[in-house]
């Protein structure tokens, strides 16, 4: 697994169906290294601390490979990495192989797998179509939140090197499927 894009977003107010929505989901690739801090990515906007940021979801990563599926469904969007609100776009990130507690060294940082992302209406705002929220729930492409065990910089091209494997813990896919089943019941 390797970082193919580092993405940062600013606080943005969007008029959505007559309401003003404040969000940080509009993230775009940056060329400079980004600093992963204990509760967030430095200089990245977090507008809803209840669901984003914090110890167990300091940085969000999404797989480069998932993009092709979504591009087919939404061919008219102006695509760039960061579309899903991820700070890190990672090549070969597979949620079915990542276990809660798996720990990696990447760049100057040590990160630990914590949980999948659950889609919210702001993903619909980003895609200008609320159908994406239901479609996201139906697909096992949630991406991964990481806890930061050692802060520092990461950059495009940095590889994730496993330093602790937790094969007896559930995978991110298993946790996501469980959350989806609970939501649908």
PDB file of C-alpha atoms in Angstrom:
ATOM      1  CA  UNK A   1       0.000   0.000   0.000  1.00  0.00           C
ATOM      2  CA  UNK A   2       1.302   3.392  -0.991  1.00  0.00           C
ATOM      3  CA  UNK A   3       0.012   6.964  -0.666  1.00  0.00           C
ATOM      4  CA  UNK A   4      -0.922   8.277  -4.126  1.00  0.00           C
ATOM      5  CA  UNK A   5      -2.492  11.559  -2.952  1.00  0.00           C
ATOM      6  CA  UNK A   6      -2.562  13.697   0.173  1.00  0.00           C
ATOM      7  CA  UNK A   7      -5.730  15.791   0.390  1.00  0.00           C
ATOM      8  CA  UNK A   8      -6.703  18.845   2.423  1.00  0.00           C
ATOM      9  CA  UNK A   9      -9.965  20.800   2.581  1.00  0.00           C
ATOM     10  CA  UNK A  10     -11.057  24.207   3.776  1.00  0.00           C
ATOM     11  CA  UNK A  11     -14.210  25.041   5.675  1.00  0.00           C
ATOM     12  CA  UNK A  12     -16.900  25.674   3.079  1.00  0.00           C
ATOM     13  CA  UNK A  13     -20.494  26.873   3.271  1.00  0.00           C
ATOM     14  CA  UNK A  14     -22.811  25.364   0.680  1.00  0.00           C
ATOM     15  CA  UNK A  15     -26.421  26.238  -0.090  1.00  0.00           C
ATOM     16  CA  UNK A  16     -28.184  22.865  -0.102  1.00  0.00           C
ATOM     17  CA  UNK A  17     -31.901  22.992  -0.843  1.00  0.00           C
ATOM     18  CA  UNK A  18     -32.362  26.317   0.907  1.00  0.00           C
ATOM     19  CA  UNK A  19     -30.182  25.488   3.922  1.00  0.00           C
ATOM     20  CA  UNK A  20     -26.612  26.537   4.568  1.00  0.00           C
ATOM     21  CA  UNK A  21     -24.408  23.503   5.175  1.00  0.00           C
ATOM     22  CA  UNK A  22     -20.919  23.966   6.624  1.00  0.00           C
ATOM     23  CA  UNK A  23     -18.534  21.212   5.628  1.00  0.00           C
ATOM     24  CA  UNK A  24     -14.914  20.206   5.204  1.00  0.00           C
ATOM     25  CA  UNK A  25     -15.634  17.350   2.750  1.00  0.00           C
ATOM     26  CA  UNK A  26     -14.366  19.300  -0.259  1.00  0.00           C
ATOM     27  CA  UNK A  27     -10.771  18.043  -0.123  1.00  0.00           C
ATOM     28  CA  UNK A  28      -8.244  18.354  -2.930  1.00  0.00           C
ATOM     29  CA  UNK A  29      -4.750  16.984  -3.548  1.00  0.00           C
ATOM     30  CA  UNK A  30      -1.787  19.003  -2.301  1.00  0.00           C
ATOM     31  CA  UNK A  31       1.831  18.628  -3.363  1.00  0.00           C
ATOM     32  CA  UNK A  32       3.460  19.232   0.021  1.00  0.00           C
ATOM     33  CA  UNK A  33       3.702  16.683   2.846  1.00  0.00           C
ATOM     34  CA  UNK A  34       0.831  16.827   5.336  1.00  0.00           C
ATOM     35  CA  UNK A  35       1.151  16.598   9.117  1.00  0.00           C
ATOM     36  CA  UNK A  36      -0.901  13.932  10.877  1.00  0.00           C
ATOM     37  CA  UNK A  37      -1.575  15.117  14.414  1.00  0.00           C
ATOM     38  CA  UNK A  38      -3.178  13.245  17.311  1.00  0.00           C
ATOM     39  CA  UNK A  39      -6.768  14.305  16.531  1.00  0.00           C
ATOM     40  CA  UNK A  40      -6.669  15.636  12.965  1.00  0.00           C
ATOM     41  CA  UNK A  41      -4.655  16.494   9.924  1.00  0.00           C
ATOM     42  CA  UNK A  42      -3.012  19.884  10.358  1.00  0.00           C
ATOM     43  CA  UNK A  43      -4.584  22.641   8.208  1.00  0.00           C
ATOM     44  CA  UNK A  44      -7.544  20.427   7.250  1.00  0.00           C
ATOM     45  CA  UNK A  45     -11.036  21.692   8.068  1.00  0.00           C
ATOM     46  CA  UNK A  46     -13.200  19.599  10.390  1.00  0.00           C
ATOM     47  CA  UNK A  47     -16.646  21.119  10.788  1.00  0.00           C
ATOM     48  CA  UNK A  48     -18.474  18.413  12.718  1.00  0.00           C
ATOM     49  CA  UNK A  49     -16.291  17.117  15.546  1.00  0.00           C
ATOM     50  CA  UNK A  50     -18.979  14.627  16.570  1.00  0.00           C
ATOM     51  CA  UNK A  51     -18.351  12.510  13.471  1.00  0.00           C
ATOM     52  CA  UNK A  52     -14.938  13.595  12.186  1.00  0.00           C
ATOM     53  CA  UNK A  53     -11.549  14.003  13.752  1.00  0.00           C
ATOM     54  CA  UNK A  54     -10.673  12.944  17.267  1.00  0.00           C
ATOM     55  CA  UNK A  55      -8.438  10.205  18.592  1.00  0.00           C
ATOM     56  CA  UNK A  56     -10.023   7.247  16.761  1.00  0.00           C
ATOM     57  CA  UNK A  57     -10.617   9.003  13.448  1.00  0.00           C
ATOM     58  CA  UNK A  58      -7.746  11.438  13.115  1.00  0.00           C
ATOM     59  CA  UNK A  59      -7.124  10.621   9.460  1.00  0.00           C
ATOM     60  CA  UNK A  60      -9.356   9.075   6.795  1.00  0.00           C
ATOM     61  CA  UNK A  61      -7.986   6.982   3.932  1.00  0.00           C
ATOM     62  CA  UNK A  62      -9.712   5.735   0.788  1.00  0.00           C
ATOM     63  CA  UNK A  63      -8.593   3.292  -1.884  1.00  0.00           C
ATOM     64  CA  UNK A  64      -7.504   4.524  -5.288  1.00  0.00           C
ATOM     65  CA  UNK A  65      -8.993   1.334  -6.758  1.00  0.00           C
ATOM     66  CA  UNK A  66     -12.530   2.195  -5.569  1.00  0.00           C
ATOM     67  CA  UNK A  67     -12.575   5.328  -7.714  1.00  0.00           C
ATOM     68  CA  UNK A  68     -13.202   3.448 -10.990  1.00  0.00           C
ATOM     69  CA  UNK A  69     -16.490   2.013  -9.668  1.00  0.00           C
ATOM     70  CA  UNK A  70     -17.813   5.440  -8.636  1.00  0.00           C
ATOM     71  CA  UNK A  71     -16.611   7.182 -11.816  1.00  0.00           C
ATOM     72  CA  UNK A  72     -18.829   4.838 -13.830  1.00  0.00           C
ATOM     73  CA  UNK A  73     -21.867   5.828 -11.719  1.00  0.00           C
ATOM     74  CA  UNK A  74     -21.022   9.549 -11.771  1.00  0.00           C
ATOM     75  CA  UNK A  75     -19.193  10.195 -15.062  1.00  0.00           C
ATOM     76  CA  UNK A  76     -20.127  13.894 -15.217  1.00  0.00           C
ATOM     77  CA  UNK A  77     -18.362  14.921 -12.006  1.00  0.00           C
ATOM     78  CA  UNK A  78     -15.065  16.771 -12.016  1.00  0.00           C
ATOM     79  CA  UNK A  79     -13.028  13.929 -10.488  1.00  0.00           C
ATOM     80  CA  UNK A  80      -9.931  14.332  -8.350  1.00  0.00           C
ATOM     81  CA  UNK A  81      -8.575  12.448  -5.376  1.00  0.00           C
ATOM     82  CA  UNK A  82     -10.171  13.625  -2.132  1.00  0.00           C
ATOM     83  CA  UNK A  83     -13.723  13.249  -3.527  1.00  0.00           C
ATOM     84  CA  UNK A  84     -14.769  11.068  -0.595  1.00  0.00           C
ATOM     85  CA  UNK A  85     -13.360  13.463   1.984  1.00  0.00           C
ATOM     86  CA  UNK A  86     -10.251  11.350   2.456  1.00  0.00           C
ATOM     87  CA  UNK A  87      -6.957  12.843   3.561  1.00  0.00           C
ATOM     88  CA  UNK A  88      -5.006   9.940   2.118  1.00  0.00           C
ATOM     89  CA  UNK A  89      -5.745   8.201  -1.154  1.00  0.00           C
ATOM     90  CA  UNK A  90      -3.927   4.867  -0.970  1.00  0.00           C
ATOM     91  CA  UNK A  91      -3.089   2.381  -3.705  1.00  0.00           C
ATOM     92  CA  UNK A  92      -4.205  -1.183  -2.916  1.00  0.00           C
ATOM     93  CA  UNK A  93      -6.031  -0.345   0.325  1.00  0.00           C
ATOM     94  CA  UNK A  94      -8.358  -3.317   0.867  1.00  0.00           C
ATOM     95  CA  UNK A  95     -10.836  -3.091   3.757  1.00  0.00           C
ATOM     96  CA  UNK A  96     -11.325  -6.873   3.744  1.00  0.00           C
ATOM     97  CA  UNK A  97      -7.638  -7.369   4.626  1.00  0.00           C
ATOM     98  CA  UNK A  98      -7.279  -4.635   7.267  1.00  0.00           C
ATOM     99  CA  UNK A  99      -8.070  -5.618  10.847  1.00  0.00           C
ATOM    100  CA  UNK A 100      -8.954  -3.262  13.671  1.00  0.00           C
ATOM    101  CA  UNK A 101      -5.680  -2.685  15.536  1.00  0.00           C
ATOM    102  CA  UNK A 102      -3.354  -3.331  12.592  1.00  0.00           C
ATOM    103  CA  UNK A 103      -0.530  -0.823  12.906  1.00  0.00           C
ATOM    104  CA  UNK A 104       1.603   0.697  10.155  1.00  0.00           C
ATOM    105  CA  UNK A 105       4.604   2.935   9.791  1.00  0.00           C
ATOM    106  CA  UNK A 106       4.233   5.450   6.970  1.00  0.00           C
ATOM    107  CA  UNK A 107       6.508   8.437   6.449  1.00  0.00           C
ATOM    108  CA  UNK A 108       7.331   9.769   9.934  1.00  0.00           C
ATOM    109  CA  UNK A 109       4.065   8.457  11.358  1.00  0.00           C
ATOM    110  CA  UNK A 110       2.731   5.352  13.085  1.00  0.00           C
ATOM    111  CA  UNK A 111      -0.976   4.774  12.458  1.00  0.00           C
ATOM    112  CA  UNK A 112      -3.473   2.208  13.747  1.00  0.00           C
ATOM    113  CA  UNK A 113      -6.609   0.953  11.963  1.00  0.00           C
ATOM    114  CA  UNK A 114      -9.710   1.865  13.999  1.00  0.00           C
ATOM    115  CA  UNK A 115     -12.970   1.775  12.015  1.00  0.00           C
ATOM    116  CA  UNK A 116     -14.743   2.259   8.688  1.00  0.00           C
ATOM    117  CA  UNK A 117     -16.320   5.483   7.606  1.00  0.00           C
ATOM    118  CA  UNK A 118     -20.092   5.695   7.681  1.00  0.00           C
ATOM    119  CA  UNK A 119     -21.517   7.921   4.937  1.00  0.00           C
ATOM    120  CA  UNK A 120     -23.426  11.056   5.835  1.00  0.00           C
ATOM    121  CA  UNK A 121     -25.451  13.601   3.906  1.00  0.00           C
ATOM    122  CA  UNK A 122     -22.338  15.708   3.286  1.00  0.00           C
ATOM    123  CA  UNK A 123     -21.119  13.029   0.890  1.00  0.00           C
ATOM    124  CA  UNK A 124     -24.357  13.694  -1.009  1.00  0.00           C
ATOM    125  CA  UNK A 125     -23.577  17.413  -0.982  1.00  0.00           C
ATOM    126  CA  UNK A 126     -20.095  16.698  -2.386  1.00  0.00           C
ATOM    127  CA  UNK A 127     -21.581  14.551  -5.169  1.00  0.00           C
ATOM    128  CA  UNK A 128     -24.570  16.893  -5.617  1.00  0.00           C
ATOM    129  CA  UNK A 129     -26.753  13.782  -5.351  1.00  0.00           C
ATOM    130  CA  UNK A 130     -28.067  12.190  -2.150  1.00  0.00           C
ATOM    131  CA  UNK A 131     -28.302   8.785  -3.889  1.00  0.00           C
ATOM    132  CA  UNK A 132     -24.576   8.379  -3.208  1.00  0.00           C
ATOM    133  CA  UNK A 133     -25.225   7.926   0.524  1.00  0.00           C
ATOM    134  CA  UNK A 134     -27.380   4.822  -0.002  1.00  0.00           C
ATOM    135  CA  UNK A 135     -25.068   3.547  -2.732  1.00  0.00           C
ATOM    136  CA  UNK A 136     -22.072   3.994  -0.423  1.00  0.00           C
ATOM    137  CA  UNK A 137     -23.821   1.944   2.290  1.00  0.00           C
ATOM    138  CA  UNK A 138     -24.537  -0.827  -0.224  1.00  0.00           C
ATOM    139  CA  UNK A 139     -20.918  -1.163  -1.386  1.00  0.00           C
ATOM    140  CA  UNK A 140     -18.104  -2.545   0.764  1.00  0.00           C
ATOM    141  CA  UNK A 141     -15.865   0.431  -0.010  1.00  0.00           C
ATOM    142  CA  UNK A 142     -16.037   2.426   3.254  1.00  0.00           C
ATOM    143  CA  UNK A 143     -12.409   3.458   3.542  1.00  0.00           C
ATOM    144  CA  UNK A 144     -10.538   3.399   6.834  1.00  0.00           C
ATOM    145  CA  UNK A 145     -10.075   5.695   9.802  1.00  0.00           C
ATOM    146  CA  UNK A 146      -6.720   5.644  11.551  1.00  0.00           C
ATOM    147  CA  UNK A 147      -5.562   6.618  15.018  1.00  0.00           C
ATOM    148  CA  UNK A 148      -2.205   8.437  15.134  1.00  0.00           C
ATOM    149  CA  UNK A 149       0.218   6.721  17.514  1.00  0.00           C
ATOM    150  CA  UNK A 150       3.203   8.830  16.443  1.00  0.00           C
ATOM    151  CA  UNK A 151       2.648  12.208  14.800  1.00  0.00           C
ATOM    152  CA  UNK A 152       4.590  13.492  11.826  1.00  0.00           C
ATOM    153  CA  UNK A 153       4.572  14.129   8.101  1.00  0.00           C
ATOM    154  CA  UNK A 154       3.455  11.839   5.289  1.00  0.00           C
ATOM    155  CA  UNK A 155       3.849  12.436   1.585  1.00  0.00           C
ATOM    156  CA  UNK A 156       2.882  11.065  -1.806  1.00  0.00           C
ATOM    157  CA  UNK A 157       4.852   7.890  -2.469  1.00  0.00           C
ATOM    158  CA  UNK A 158       5.205   6.881   1.197  1.00  0.00           C
ATOM    159  CA  UNK A 159       4.528   3.166   1.706  1.00  0.00           C
ATOM    160  CA  UNK A 160       2.556   1.675   4.589  1.00  0.00           C
ATOM    161  CA  UNK A 161       4.738  -0.906   6.314  1.00  0.00           C
ATOM    162  CA  UNK A 162       2.977  -3.212   8.748  1.00  0.00           C
ATOM    163  CA  UNK A 163       4.523  -3.258  12.227  1.00  0.00           C
ATOM    164  CA  UNK A 164       1.693  -5.034  14.076  1.00  0.00           C
ATOM    165  CA  UNK A 165      -0.927  -7.394  12.694  1.00  0.00           C
ATOM    166  CA  UNK A 166      -4.168  -8.233  14.531  1.00  0.00           C
ATOM    167  CA  UNK A 167      -5.667 -11.126  12.499  1.00  0.00           C
ATOM    168  CA  UNK A 168      -7.997 -12.176  15.337  1.00  0.00           C
ATOM    169  CA  UNK A 169      -9.755  -8.795  15.313  1.00  0.00           C
ATOM    170  CA  UNK A 170     -12.567  -8.083  12.833  1.00  0.00           C
ATOM    171  CA  UNK A 171     -11.682  -6.601   9.464  1.00  0.00           C
ATOM    172  CA  UNK A 172     -12.879  -3.142   8.469  1.00  0.00           C
ATOM    173  CA  UNK A 173     -15.255  -4.843   5.996  1.00  0.00           C
ATOM    174  CA  UNK A 174     -16.734  -6.995   8.763  1.00  0.00           C
ATOM    175  CA  UNK A 175     -17.257  -3.973  11.023  1.00  0.00           C
ATOM    176  CA  UNK A 176     -18.854  -2.063   8.135  1.00  0.00           C
ATOM    177  CA  UNK A 177     -21.193  -4.936   7.242  1.00  0.00           C
ATOM    178  CA  UNK A 178     -22.252  -5.167  10.893  1.00  0.00           C
ATOM    179  CA  UNK A 179     -22.990  -1.408  11.016  1.00  0.00           C
ATOM    180  CA  UNK A 180     -24.943  -1.653   7.746  1.00  0.00           C
ATOM    181  CA  UNK A 181     -27.056  -4.538   9.088  1.00  0.00           C
ATOM    182  CA  UNK A 182     -27.753  -2.615  12.304  1.00  0.00           C
ATOM    183  CA  UNK A 183     -28.777   0.451  10.287  1.00  0.00           C
ATOM    184  CA  UNK A 184     -31.149  -1.549   8.080  1.00  0.00           C
ATOM    185  CA  UNK A 185     -32.840  -3.361  10.998  1.00  0.00           C
TER     186      UNK A 185
END
